Short mmCIF file of C-alpha atoms in Angstrom, two decimals:
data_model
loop_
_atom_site.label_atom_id
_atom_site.label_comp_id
_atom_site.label_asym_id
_atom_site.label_seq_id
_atom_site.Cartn_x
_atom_site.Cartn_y
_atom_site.Cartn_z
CA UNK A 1 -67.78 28.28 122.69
CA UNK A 2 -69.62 27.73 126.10
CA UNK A 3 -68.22 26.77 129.54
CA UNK A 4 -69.98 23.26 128.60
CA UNK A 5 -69.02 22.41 125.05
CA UNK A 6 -66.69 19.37 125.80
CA UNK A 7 -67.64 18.34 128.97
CA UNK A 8 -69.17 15.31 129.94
CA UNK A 9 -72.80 14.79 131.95
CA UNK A 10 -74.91 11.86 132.85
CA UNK A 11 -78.12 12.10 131.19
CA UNK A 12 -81.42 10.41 131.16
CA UNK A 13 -82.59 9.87 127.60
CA UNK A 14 -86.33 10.59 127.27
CA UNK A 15 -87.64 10.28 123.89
CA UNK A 16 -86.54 10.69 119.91
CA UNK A 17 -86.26 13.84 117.92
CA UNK A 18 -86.26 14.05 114.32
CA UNK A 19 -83.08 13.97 112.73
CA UNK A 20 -81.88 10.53 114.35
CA UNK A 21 -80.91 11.83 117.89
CA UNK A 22 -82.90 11.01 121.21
CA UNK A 23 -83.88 14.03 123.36
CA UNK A 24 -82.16 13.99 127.12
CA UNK A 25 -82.61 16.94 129.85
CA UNK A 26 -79.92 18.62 132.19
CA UNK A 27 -80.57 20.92 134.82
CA UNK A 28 -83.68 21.89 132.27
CA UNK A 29 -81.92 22.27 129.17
CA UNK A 30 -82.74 20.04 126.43
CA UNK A 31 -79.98 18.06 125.23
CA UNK A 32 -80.49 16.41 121.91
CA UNK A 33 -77.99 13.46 121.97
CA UNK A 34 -77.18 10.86 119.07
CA UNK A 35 -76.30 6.92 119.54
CA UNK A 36 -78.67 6.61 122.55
CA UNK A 37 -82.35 5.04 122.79
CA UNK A 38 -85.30 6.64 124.71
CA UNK A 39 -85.18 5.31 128.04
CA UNK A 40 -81.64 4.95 128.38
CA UNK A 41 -79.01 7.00 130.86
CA UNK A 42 -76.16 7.57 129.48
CA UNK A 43 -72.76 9.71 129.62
CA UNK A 44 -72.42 12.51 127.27
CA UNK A 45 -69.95 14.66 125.94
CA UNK A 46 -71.63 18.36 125.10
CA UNK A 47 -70.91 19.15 121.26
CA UNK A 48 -72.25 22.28 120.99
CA UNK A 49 -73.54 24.87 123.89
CA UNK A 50 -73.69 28.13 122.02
CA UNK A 51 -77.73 27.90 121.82
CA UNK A 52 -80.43 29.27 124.68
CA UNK A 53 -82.88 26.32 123.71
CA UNK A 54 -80.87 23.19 123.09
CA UNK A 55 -77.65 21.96 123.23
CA UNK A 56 -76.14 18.62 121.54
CA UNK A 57 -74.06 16.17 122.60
CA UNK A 58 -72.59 12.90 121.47
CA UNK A 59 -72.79 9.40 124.26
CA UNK A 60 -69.43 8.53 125.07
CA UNK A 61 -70.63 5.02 126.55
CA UNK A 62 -74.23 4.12 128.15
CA UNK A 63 -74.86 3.59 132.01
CA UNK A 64 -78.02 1.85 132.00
CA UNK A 65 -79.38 0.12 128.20
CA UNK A 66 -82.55 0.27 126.86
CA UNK A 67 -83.82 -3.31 125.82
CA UNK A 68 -84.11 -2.46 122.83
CA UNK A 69 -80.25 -1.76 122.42
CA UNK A 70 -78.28 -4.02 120.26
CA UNK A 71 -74.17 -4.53 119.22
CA UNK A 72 -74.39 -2.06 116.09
CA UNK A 73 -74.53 -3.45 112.66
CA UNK A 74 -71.77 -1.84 111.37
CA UNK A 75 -68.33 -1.84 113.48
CA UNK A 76 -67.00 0.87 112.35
CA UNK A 77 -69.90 2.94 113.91
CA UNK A 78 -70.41 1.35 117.03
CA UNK A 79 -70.68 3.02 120.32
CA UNK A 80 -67.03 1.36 121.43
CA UNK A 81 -65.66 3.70 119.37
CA UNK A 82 -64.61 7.35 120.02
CA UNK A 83 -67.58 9.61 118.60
CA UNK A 84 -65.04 11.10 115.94
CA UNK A 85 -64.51 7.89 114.53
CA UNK A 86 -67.64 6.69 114.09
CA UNK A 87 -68.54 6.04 110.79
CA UNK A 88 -72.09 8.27 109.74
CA UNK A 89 -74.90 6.96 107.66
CA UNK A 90 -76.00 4.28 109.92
CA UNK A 91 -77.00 5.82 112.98
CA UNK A 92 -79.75 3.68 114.05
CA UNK A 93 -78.04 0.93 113.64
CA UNK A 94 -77.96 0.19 117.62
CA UNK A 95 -81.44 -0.70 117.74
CA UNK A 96 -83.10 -3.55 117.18
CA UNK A 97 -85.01 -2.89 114.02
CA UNK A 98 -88.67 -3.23 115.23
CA UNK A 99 -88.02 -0.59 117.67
CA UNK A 100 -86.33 1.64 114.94
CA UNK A 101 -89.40 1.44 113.35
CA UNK A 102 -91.84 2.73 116.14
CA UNK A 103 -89.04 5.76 116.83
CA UNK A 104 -89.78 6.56 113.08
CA UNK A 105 -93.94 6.08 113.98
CA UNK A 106 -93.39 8.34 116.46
CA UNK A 107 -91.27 10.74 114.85
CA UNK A 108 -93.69 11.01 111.85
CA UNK A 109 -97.21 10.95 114.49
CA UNK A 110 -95.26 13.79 116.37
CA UNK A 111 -94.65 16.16 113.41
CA UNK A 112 -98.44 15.81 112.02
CA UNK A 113 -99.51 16.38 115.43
CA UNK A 114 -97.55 19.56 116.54
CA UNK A 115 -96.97 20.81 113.04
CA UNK A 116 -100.47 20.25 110.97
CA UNK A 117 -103.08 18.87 114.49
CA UNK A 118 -103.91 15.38 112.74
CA UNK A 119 -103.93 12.83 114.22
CA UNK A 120 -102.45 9.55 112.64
CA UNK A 121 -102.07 5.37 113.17
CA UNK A 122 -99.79 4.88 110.61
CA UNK A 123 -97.27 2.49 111.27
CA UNK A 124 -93.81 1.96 109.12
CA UNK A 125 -94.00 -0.61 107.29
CA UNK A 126 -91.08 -3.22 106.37
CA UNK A 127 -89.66 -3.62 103.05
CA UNK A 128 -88.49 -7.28 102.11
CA UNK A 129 -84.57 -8.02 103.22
CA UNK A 130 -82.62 -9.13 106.15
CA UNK A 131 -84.21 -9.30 109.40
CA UNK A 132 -81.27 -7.20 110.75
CA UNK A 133 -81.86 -4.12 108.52
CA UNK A 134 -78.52 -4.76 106.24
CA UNK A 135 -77.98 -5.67 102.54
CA UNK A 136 -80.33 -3.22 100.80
CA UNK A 137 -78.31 -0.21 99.21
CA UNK A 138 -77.99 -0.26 95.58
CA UNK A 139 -76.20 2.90 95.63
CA UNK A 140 -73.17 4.06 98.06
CA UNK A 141 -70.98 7.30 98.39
CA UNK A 142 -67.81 7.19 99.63
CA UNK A 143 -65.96 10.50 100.01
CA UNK A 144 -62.52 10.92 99.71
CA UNK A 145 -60.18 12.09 102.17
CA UNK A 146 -57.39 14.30 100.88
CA UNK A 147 -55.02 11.33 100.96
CA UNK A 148 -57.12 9.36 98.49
CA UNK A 149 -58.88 7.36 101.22
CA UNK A 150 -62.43 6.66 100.20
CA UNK A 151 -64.89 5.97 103.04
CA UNK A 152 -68.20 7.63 104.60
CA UNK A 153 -68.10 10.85 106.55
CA UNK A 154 -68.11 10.32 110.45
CA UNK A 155 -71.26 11.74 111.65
CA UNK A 156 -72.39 15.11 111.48
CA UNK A 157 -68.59 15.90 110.21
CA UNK A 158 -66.62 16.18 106.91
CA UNK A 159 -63.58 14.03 108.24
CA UNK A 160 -63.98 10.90 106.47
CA UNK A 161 -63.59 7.24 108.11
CA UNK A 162 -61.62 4.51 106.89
CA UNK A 163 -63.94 1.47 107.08
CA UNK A 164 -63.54 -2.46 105.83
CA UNK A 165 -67.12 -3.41 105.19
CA UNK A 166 -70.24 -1.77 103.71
CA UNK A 167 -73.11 -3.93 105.71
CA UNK A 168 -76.08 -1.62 104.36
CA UNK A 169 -74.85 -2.09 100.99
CA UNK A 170 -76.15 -5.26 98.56
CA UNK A 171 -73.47 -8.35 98.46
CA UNK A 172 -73.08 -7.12 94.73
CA UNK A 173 -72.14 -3.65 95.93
CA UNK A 174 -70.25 -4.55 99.09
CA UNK A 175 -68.12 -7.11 96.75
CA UNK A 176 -66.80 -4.17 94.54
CA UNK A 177 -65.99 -1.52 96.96
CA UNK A 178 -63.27 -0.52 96.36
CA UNK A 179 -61.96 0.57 100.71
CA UNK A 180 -59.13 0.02 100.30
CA UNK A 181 -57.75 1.56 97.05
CA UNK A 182 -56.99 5.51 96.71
CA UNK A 183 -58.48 8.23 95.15
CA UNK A 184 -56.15 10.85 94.95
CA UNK A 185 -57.88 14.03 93.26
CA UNK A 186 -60.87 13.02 93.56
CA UNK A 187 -63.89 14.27 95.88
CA UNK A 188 -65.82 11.25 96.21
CA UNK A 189 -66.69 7.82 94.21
CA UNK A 190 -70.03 6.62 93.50
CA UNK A 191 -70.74 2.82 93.68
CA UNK A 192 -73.97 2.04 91.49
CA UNK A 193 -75.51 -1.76 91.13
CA UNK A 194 -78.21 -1.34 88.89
CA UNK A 195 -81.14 -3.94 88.74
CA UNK A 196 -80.14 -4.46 84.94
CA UNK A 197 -76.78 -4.66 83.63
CA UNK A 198 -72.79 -3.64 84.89
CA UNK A 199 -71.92 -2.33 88.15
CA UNK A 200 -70.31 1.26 88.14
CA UNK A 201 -67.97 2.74 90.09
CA UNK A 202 -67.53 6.48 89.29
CA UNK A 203 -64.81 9.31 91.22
CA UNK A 204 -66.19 12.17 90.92
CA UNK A 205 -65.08 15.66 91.41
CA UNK A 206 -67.54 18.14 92.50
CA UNK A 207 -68.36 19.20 95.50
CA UNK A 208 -71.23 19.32 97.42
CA UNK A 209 -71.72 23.17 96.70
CA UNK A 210 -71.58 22.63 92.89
CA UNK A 211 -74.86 19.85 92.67
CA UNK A 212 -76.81 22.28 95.05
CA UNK A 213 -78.74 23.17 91.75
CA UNK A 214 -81.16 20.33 91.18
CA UNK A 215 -84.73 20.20 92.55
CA UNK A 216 -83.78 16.85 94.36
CA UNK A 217 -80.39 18.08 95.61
CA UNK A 218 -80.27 16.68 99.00
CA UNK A 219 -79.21 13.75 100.89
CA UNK A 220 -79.84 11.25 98.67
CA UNK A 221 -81.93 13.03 96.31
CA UNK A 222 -79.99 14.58 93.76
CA UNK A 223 -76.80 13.99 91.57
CA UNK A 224 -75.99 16.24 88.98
CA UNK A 225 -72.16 16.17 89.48
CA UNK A 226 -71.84 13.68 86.26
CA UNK A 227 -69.04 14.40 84.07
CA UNK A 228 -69.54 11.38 81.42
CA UNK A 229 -73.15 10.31 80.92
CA UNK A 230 -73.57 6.38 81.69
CA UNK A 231 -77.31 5.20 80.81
CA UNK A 232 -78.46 2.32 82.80
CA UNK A 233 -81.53 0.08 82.96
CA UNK A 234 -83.56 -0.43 86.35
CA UNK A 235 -86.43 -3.05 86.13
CA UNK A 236 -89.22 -2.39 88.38
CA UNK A 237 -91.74 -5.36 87.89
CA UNK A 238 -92.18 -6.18 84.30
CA UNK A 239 -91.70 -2.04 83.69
CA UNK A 240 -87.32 -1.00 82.67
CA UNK A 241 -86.54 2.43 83.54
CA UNK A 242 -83.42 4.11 81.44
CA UNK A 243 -81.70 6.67 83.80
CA UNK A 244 -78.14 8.01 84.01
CA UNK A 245 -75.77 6.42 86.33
CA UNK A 246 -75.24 9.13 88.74
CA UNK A 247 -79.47 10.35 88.39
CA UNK A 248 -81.42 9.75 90.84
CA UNK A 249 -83.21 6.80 91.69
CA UNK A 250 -84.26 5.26 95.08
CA UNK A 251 -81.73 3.64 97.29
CA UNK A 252 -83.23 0.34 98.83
CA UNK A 253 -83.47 -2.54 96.32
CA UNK A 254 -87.45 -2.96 97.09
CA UNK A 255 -88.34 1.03 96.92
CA UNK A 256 -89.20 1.53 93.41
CA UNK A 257 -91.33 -1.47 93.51
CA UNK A 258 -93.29 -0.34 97.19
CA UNK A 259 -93.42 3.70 95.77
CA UNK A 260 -94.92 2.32 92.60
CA UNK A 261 -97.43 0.32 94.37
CA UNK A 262 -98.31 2.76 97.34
CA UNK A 263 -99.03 5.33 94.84
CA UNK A 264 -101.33 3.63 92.64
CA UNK A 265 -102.84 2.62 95.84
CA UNK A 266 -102.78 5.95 97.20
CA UNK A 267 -105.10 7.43 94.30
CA UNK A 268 -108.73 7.54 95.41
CA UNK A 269 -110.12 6.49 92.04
CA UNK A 270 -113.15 7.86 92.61
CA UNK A 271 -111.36 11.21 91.97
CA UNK A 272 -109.27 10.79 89.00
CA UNK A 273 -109.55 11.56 85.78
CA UNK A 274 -107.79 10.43 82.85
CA UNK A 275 -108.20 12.73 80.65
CA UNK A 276 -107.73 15.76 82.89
CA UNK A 277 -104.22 17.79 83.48
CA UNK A 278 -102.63 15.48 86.05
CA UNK A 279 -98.94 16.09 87.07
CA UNK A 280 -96.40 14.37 88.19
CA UNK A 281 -93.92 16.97 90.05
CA UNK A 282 -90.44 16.67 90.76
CA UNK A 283 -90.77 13.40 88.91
CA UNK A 284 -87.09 12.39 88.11
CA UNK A 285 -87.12 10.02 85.07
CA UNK A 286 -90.73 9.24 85.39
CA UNK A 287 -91.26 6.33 87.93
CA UNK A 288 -94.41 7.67 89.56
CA UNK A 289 -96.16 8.93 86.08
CA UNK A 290 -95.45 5.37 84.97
CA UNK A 291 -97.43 4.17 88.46
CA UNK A 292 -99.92 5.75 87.41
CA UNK A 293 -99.96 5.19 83.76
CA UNK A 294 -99.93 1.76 84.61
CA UNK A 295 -102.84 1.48 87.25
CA UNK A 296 -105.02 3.96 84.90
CA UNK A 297 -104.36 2.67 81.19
CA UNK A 298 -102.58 3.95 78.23
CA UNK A 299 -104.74 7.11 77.72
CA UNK A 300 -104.00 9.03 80.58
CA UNK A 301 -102.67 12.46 80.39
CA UNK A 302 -99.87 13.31 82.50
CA UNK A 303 -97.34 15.71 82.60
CA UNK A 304 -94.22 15.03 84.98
CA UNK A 305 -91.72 17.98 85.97
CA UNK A 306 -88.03 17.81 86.78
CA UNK A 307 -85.65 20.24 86.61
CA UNK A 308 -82.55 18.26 85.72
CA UNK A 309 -82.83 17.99 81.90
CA UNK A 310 -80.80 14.17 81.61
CA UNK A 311 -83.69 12.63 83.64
CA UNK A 312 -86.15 14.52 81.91
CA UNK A 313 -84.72 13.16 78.54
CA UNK A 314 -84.87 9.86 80.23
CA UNK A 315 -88.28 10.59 80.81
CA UNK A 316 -90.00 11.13 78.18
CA UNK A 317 -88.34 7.81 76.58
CA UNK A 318 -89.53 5.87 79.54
CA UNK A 319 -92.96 7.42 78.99
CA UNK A 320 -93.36 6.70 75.63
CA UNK A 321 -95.95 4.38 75.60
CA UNK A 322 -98.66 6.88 76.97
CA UNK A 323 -99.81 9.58 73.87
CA UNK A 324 -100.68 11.67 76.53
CA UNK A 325 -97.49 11.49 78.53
CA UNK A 326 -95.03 14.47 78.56
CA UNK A 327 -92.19 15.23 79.98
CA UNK A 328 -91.08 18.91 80.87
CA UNK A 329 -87.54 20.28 82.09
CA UNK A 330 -88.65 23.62 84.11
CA UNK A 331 -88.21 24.19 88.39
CA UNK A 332 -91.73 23.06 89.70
CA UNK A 333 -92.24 26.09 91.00
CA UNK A 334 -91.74 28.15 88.08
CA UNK A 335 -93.50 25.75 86.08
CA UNK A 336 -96.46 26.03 87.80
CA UNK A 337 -96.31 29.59 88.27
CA UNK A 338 -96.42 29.87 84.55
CA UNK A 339 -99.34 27.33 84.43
CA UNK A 340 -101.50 29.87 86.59
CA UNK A 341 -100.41 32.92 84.79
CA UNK A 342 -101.29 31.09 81.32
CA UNK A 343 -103.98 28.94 81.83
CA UNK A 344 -107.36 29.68 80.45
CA UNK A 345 -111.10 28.71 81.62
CA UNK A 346 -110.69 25.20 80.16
CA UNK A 347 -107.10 24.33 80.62
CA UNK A 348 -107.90 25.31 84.64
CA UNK A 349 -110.83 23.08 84.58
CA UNK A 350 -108.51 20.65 83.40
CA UNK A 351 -106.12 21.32 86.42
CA UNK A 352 -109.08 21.24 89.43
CA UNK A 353 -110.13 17.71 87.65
CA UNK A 354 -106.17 16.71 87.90
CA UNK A 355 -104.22 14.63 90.40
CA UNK A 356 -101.15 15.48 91.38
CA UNK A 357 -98.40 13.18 92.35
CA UNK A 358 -95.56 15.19 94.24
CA UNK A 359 -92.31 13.97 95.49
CA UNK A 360 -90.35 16.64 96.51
CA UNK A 361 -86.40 16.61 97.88
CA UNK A 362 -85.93 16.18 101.76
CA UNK A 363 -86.72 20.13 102.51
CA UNK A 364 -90.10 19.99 100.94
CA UNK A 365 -92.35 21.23 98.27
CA UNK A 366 -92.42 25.06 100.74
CA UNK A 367 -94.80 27.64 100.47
CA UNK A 368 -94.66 28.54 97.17
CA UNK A 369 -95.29 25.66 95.65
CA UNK A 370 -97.98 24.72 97.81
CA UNK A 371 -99.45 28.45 97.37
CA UNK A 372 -99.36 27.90 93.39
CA UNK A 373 -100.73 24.27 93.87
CA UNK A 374 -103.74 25.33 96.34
CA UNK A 375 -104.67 28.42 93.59
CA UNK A 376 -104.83 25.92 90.73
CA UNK A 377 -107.08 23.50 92.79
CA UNK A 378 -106.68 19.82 92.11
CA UNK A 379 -109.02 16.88 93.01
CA UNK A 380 -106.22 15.22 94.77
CA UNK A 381 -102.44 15.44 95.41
CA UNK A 382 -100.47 12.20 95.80
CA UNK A 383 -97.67 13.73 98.63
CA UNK A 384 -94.21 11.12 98.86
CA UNK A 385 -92.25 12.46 101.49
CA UNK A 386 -88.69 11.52 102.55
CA UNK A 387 -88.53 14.17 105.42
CA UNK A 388 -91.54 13.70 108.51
CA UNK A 389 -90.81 17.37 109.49
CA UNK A 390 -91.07 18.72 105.97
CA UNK A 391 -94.49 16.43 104.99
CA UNK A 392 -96.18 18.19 108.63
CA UNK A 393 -95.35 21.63 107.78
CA UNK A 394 -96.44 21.13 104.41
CA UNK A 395 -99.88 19.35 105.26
CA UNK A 396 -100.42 22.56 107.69
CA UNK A 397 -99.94 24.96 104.24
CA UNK A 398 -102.44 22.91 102.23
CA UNK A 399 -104.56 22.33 105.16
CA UNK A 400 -105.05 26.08 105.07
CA UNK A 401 -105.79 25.95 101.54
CA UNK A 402 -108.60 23.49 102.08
CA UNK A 403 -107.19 20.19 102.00
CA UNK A 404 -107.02 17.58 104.18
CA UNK A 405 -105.08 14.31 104.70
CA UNK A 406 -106.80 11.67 103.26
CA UNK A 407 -104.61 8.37 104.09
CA UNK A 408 -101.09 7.93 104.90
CA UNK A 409 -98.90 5.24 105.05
CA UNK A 410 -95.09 4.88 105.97
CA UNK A 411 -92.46 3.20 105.00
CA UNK A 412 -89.12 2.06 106.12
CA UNK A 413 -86.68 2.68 102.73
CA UNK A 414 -83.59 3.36 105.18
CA UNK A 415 -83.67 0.76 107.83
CA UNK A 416 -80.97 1.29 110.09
CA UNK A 417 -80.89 5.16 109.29
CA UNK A 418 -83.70 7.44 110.81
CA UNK A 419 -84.97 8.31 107.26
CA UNK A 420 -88.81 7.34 107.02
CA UNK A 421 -90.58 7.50 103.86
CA UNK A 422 -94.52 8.58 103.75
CA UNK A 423 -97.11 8.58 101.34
CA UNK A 424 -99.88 10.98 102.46
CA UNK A 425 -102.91 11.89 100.03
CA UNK A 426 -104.82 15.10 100.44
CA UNK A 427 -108.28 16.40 99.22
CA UNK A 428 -110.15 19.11 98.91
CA UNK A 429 -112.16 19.49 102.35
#
């Protein structure tokens, strides 16, 4: 611990920083600082000092407010509340939601720029629901505190936060969950409204370290912790989806419905073929495959990847329409590793005639999978990115593989959070 760390500073608030803090400056240092705007001065308590390049700190109240500040959306994370109460997973939930959405724009342009040198005009673009930003999560976890009380984590912490309302939730959710009851034994509970059917609420016991398996284990990719199987039914447009209660599937009530659409729109159809090897990585119980299915007709071939072997049964059920669909249980890297060791002259034809959809967890597809991707050579790869930071870095790797961003378009799937989803499509230079 520093001579800083808990020590308070005034601080002028200069611009956002991925990860949902705003970027301040003290005697030089950069200060990366959560609940404030750009533009702002503010006093700050230092966090964490133990770093040469950047320190953190949390604002403790705000001297001068941007105009773009508002009374937070949820109370129980507002800024009149001691840092170490505030309750996490709304943390842009301050600012008025038009702003939000140009921090994410500028997040996003940042990272491309620095990270890959594009340029990009992309703005985020607004899902249907409340002006406000509230009243779109289908899916909540509370954790459990070791007295039973269920509630979210106060940010950037494990100590978890009583709270009386769930504003980000849907009405359905928010109706049935259950604050104020105890969980004793349990290390979290899992609220799930599905689109079709019951409501669940699951307690669940493992912990975060025992679901770090699973290709989309992160955030809120990823739940493999299921005990007891429960099959559910999501309808997106005329299409029903079987998955398991605890899979994955995306959070905001509109998602499925704007990643389905973005991603047929996405394909430059000038460059796809049917009938070649396309792939659908990382492709959970077969939403995107379906997109494209759907845009392209019932004789496409496509083969979508997933490691966790529920959704991949779900999968291939939810594919079954397309002859050419299949569904395959395998890491995506290892799967396509095998598919360049294997392949011969006509099967790699195949491949470089392919599109690729890929939708990897928050940390990326990496360089492995972009290495084994570049080697095999497809027309085009369909990128949907929940992370601006990891899409950049990754758009650099395939850059330097010959391929270049295409189009890209943003969207905002976590309004009142500073998650941004993108939809970026890359071909061969």
């Amino acid at each position: 611990m520093g001579e800083m760390q808990g020590k308070s500073v005034e601080i002028e608030v200069t611009n956002v920083a991925h990860g949902g803090v705003a970027v301040a400056r003290h005697e030089g240092r950069v200060i990366f600082v959560s609940d404030a705007i750009p533009g702002e001065r503010v006093l700050a308590r230092i966090t964490e000092d133990s770093k040469k390049s950047f320190w953190r700190a949390e604002t403790l109240s705000v001297i001068t407010a941007s105009e773009h500040r508002r009374p937070h959306v949820w109370a129980a994370a507002s800024i009149d509340r001691a840092p170490e109460d505030r309750a996490g997973g709304a943390e842009f939930g301050h600012i008025d939601i038009s702003h939000q959405r140009e921090l994410k724009r500028q997040v996003l342009a940042d990272s491309l720029s620095r990270m890959a040198g594009v340029t990009t005009e992309a703005t985020v673009e607004a899902l249907p629901g409340a002006d406000n930003g509230t009243g779109w999560r289908t899916r909540v976890r509370l954790q459990v505190a070791e007295d039973g009380t269920p509630g979210p984590y106060a940010a950037r912490s494990h100590r978890v936060i009583p709270v009386t309302d769930l504003p980000l939730a849907i009405p359905a959710l928010a109706a049935i969950a259950p604050l104020d009851e105890k969980f004793p034994g349990s290390a979290h509970v899992d609220i799930v409204v599905p689109s079709v059917g019951n409501p669940f609420v699951l307690a669940g016991g493992a912990t975060n370290a025992d679901r770090a398996g699973s290709d989309k284990a992160s955030s809120d990719k990823g739940r493999t912790d299921r005990g007891r199987a429960h099959r559910i039914t999501e309808r997106v447009g005329e299409r029903e989806f079987r998955l398991d209660a605890r899979g994955f599937w995306q959070v905001h009530q509109h998602a499925a419905e704007t990643l389905t659409l973005a991603v047929q729109d996405a394909v430059d159809e000038s460059l796809f073929d049917p009938r070649a090897s396309n792939l659908d990585l990382y492709g959970g119980v077969g939403l995107l495959a379906a997109a494209v299915g759907d845009r392209f007709g019932n004789h496409v071939r496509i083969t979508t990847v997933e490691s966790d072997s529920l959704a991949t049964d779900h999968a291939a059920e939810n594919l079954v329409e397309w002859t050419g669909a299949a569904a395959v249980t395998a890491r995506v890297e290892q799967f396509l590793r095998g598919l360049g060791a294997t392949a011969g002259a006509h099967e790699r034809d195949s491949l470089r005639r392919g599109t690729v959809i890929l939708d990897p967890p928050r940390s990326g597809a990496g360089k492995e999978v972009v290495a084994e991707l570049v080697a095999l050579g497809p027309a085009q790869i369909v990128y949907v990115a929940c992370d601006p930071v990891a899409l950049a870095r990754d758009v650099a790797l395939f850059a330097a593989g010959g391929y270049e961003l295409s189009s890209l378009r943003a969207f905002d799937l976590f309004p009142n959070t500073h998650h941004v989803e993108a939809v970026a499509t890359l071909t061969r230079g």
